[in-house]
GROMACS .gro file of C-alpha atoms in nm:
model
  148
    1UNK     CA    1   0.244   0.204   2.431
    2UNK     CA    2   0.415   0.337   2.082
    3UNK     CA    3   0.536   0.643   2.039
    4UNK     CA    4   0.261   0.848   1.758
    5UNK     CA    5   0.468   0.952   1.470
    6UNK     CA    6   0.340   1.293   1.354
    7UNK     CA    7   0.280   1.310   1.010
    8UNK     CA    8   0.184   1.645   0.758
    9UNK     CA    9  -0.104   1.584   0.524
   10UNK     CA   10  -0.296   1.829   0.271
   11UNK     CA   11  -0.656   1.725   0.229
   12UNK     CA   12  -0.747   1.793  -0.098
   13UNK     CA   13  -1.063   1.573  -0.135
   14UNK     CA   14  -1.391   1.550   0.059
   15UNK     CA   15  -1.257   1.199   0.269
   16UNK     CA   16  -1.198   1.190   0.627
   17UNK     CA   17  -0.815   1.150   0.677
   18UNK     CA   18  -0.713   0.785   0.759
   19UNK     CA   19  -0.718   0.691   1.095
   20UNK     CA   20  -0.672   0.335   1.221
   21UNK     CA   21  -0.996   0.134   1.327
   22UNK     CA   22  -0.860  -0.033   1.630
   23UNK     CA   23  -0.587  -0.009   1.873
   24UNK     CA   24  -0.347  -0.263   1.744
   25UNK     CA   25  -0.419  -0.197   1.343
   26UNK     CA   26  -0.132  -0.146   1.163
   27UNK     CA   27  -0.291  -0.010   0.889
   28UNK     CA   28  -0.517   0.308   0.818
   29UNK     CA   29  -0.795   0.321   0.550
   30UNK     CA   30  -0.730   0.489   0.223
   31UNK     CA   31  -1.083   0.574   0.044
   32UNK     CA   32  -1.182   0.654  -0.306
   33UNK     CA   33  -1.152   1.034  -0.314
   34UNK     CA   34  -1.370   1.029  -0.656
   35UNK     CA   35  -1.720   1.274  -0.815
   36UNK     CA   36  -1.850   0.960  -0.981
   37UNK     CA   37  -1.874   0.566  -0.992
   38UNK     CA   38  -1.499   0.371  -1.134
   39UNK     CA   39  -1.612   0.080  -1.318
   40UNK     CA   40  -1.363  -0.231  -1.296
   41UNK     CA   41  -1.380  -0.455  -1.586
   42UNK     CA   42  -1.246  -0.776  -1.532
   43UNK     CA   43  -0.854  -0.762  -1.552
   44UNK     CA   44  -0.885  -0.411  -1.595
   45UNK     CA   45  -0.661  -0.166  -1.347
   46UNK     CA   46  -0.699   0.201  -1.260
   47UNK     CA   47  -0.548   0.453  -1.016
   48UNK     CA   48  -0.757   0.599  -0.796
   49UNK     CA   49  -0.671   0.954  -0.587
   50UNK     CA   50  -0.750   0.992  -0.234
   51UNK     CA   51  -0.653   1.361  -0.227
   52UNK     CA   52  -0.401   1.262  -0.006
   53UNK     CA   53  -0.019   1.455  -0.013
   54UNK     CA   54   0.143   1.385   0.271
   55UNK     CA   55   0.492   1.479   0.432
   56UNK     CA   56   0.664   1.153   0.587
   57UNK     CA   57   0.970   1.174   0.785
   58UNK     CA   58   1.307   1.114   0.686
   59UNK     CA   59   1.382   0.725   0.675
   60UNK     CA   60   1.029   0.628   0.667
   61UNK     CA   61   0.812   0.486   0.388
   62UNK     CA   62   0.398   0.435   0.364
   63UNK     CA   63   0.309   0.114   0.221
   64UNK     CA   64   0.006   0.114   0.031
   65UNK     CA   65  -0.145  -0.238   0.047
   66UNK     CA   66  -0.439  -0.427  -0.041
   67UNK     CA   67  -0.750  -0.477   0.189
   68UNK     CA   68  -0.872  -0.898   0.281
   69UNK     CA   69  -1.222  -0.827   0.203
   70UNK     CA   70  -1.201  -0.658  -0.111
   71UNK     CA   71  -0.938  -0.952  -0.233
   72UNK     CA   72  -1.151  -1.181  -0.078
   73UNK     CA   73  -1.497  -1.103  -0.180
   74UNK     CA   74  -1.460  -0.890  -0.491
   75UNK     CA   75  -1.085  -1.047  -0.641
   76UNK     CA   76  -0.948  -0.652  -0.599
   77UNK     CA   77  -0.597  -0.600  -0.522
   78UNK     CA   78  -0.372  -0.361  -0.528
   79UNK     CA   79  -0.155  -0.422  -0.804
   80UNK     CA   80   0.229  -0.337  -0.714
   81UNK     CA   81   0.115  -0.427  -0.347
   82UNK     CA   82   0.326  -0.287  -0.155
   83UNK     CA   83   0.297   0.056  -0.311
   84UNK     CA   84   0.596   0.231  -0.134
   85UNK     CA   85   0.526   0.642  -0.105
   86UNK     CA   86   0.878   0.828  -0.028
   87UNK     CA   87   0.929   1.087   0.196
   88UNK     CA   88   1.038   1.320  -0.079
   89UNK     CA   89   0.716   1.249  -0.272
   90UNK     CA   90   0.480   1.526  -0.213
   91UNK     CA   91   0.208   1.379  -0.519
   92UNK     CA   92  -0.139   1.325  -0.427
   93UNK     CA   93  -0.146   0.947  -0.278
   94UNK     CA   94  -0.279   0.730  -0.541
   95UNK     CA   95  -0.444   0.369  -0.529
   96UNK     CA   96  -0.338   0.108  -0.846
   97UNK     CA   97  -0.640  -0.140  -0.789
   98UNK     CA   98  -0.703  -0.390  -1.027
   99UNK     CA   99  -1.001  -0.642  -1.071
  100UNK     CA  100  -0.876  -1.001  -1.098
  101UNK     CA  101  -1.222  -1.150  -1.100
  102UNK     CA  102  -1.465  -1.226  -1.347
  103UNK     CA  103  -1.747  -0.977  -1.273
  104UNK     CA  104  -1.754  -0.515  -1.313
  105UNK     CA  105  -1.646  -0.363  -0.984
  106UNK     CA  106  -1.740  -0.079  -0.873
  107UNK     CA  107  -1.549   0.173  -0.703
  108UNK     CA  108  -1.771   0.433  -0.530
  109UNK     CA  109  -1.685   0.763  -0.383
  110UNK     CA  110  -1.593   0.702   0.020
  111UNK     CA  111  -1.518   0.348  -0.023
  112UNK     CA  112  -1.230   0.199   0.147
  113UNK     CA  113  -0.970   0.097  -0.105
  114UNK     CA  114  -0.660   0.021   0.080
  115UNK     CA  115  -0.473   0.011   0.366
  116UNK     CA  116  -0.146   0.279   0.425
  117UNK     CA  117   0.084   0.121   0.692
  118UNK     CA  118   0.382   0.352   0.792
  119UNK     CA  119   0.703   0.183   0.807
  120UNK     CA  120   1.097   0.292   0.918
  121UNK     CA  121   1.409   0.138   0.656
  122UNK     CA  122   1.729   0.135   0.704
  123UNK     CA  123   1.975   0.302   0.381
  124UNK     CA  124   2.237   0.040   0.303
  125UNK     CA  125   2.536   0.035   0.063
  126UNK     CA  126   2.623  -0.283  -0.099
  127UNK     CA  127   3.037  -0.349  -0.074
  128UNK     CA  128   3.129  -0.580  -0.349
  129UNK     CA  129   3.324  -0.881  -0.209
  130UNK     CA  130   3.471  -1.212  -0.419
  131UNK     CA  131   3.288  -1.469  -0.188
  132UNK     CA  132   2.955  -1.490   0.095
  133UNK     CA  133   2.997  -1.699   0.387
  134UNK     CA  134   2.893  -2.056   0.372
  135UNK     CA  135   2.488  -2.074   0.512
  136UNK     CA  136   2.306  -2.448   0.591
  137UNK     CA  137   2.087  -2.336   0.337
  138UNK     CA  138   2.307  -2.214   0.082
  139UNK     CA  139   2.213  -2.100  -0.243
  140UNK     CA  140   1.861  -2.337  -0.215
  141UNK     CA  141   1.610  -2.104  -0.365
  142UNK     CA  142   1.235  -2.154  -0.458
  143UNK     CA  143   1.098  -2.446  -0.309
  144UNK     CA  144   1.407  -2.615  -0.200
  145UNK     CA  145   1.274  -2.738   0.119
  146UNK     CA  146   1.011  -2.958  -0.045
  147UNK     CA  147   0.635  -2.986   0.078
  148UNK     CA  148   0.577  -3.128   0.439
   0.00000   0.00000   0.00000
């Protein structure tokens, strides 16, 4: 069993806070935190509050990522998926979707948006250094491995 980080949040919509759906989600719902309908054109992005703030712990991040279905069904994404939140940012938590399909979308009040998975990171400082150390795969980059 994991340990439950504890984490501060100010409600300042009408939304239940998130909560995970099952045991082993990693994720926890975000939902549109909105007093009327968001059309999506086609192409077209918006950000949409939750009324979220939230106080994460030193050397942690939230994620905010897209949700299968609503790629999957509708063509909505998140659109700098992952969304990384800070644990000095004390904004309200705020959804970049964007419609990449051919048909309006429509965002309504309640409706799950995105997923917010909390995740630890590790600081690093970058040494600067003349040479790497020699790898089997070297400096191959995009595709170098071919299509088996």
């Amino acid at each position: 069993m994991n340990k439950v980080m504890k984490i501060k949040v100010v409600n300042r919509g009408h939304q239940p806070l998130p909560a995970y759906a099952t045991e082993q989600s990693a994720g926890m719902d975000l939902r549109a935190n909105i007093s009327e309908p968001v059309v999506l054109r086609p192409m077209e992005r918006r950000l949409i509050p939750t009324g979220l703030h939230i106080a994460l712990p030193d050397g942690c991040e939230a994620q905010v990522r897209p949700r299968s279905g609503l790629a999957l069904k509708h063509g909505i994404t998140v659109l700098n998926a992952p969304g990384t939140i800070d644990a000095d940012y004390r904004g309200e938590v705020g959804v970049v979707l964007v419609n990449l399909s051919d048909a309006d979308f429509v965002v309504n009040d309640g409706e799950r948006i995105a997923q917010l998975v909390i995740a630890r990171y590790e600081k690093a400082a970058f040494i600067e250094v003349e040479s790497l150390d020699e790898t089997e795969r070297g400096q191959g980059g995009y595709g170098h491995t071919g299509v088996k």
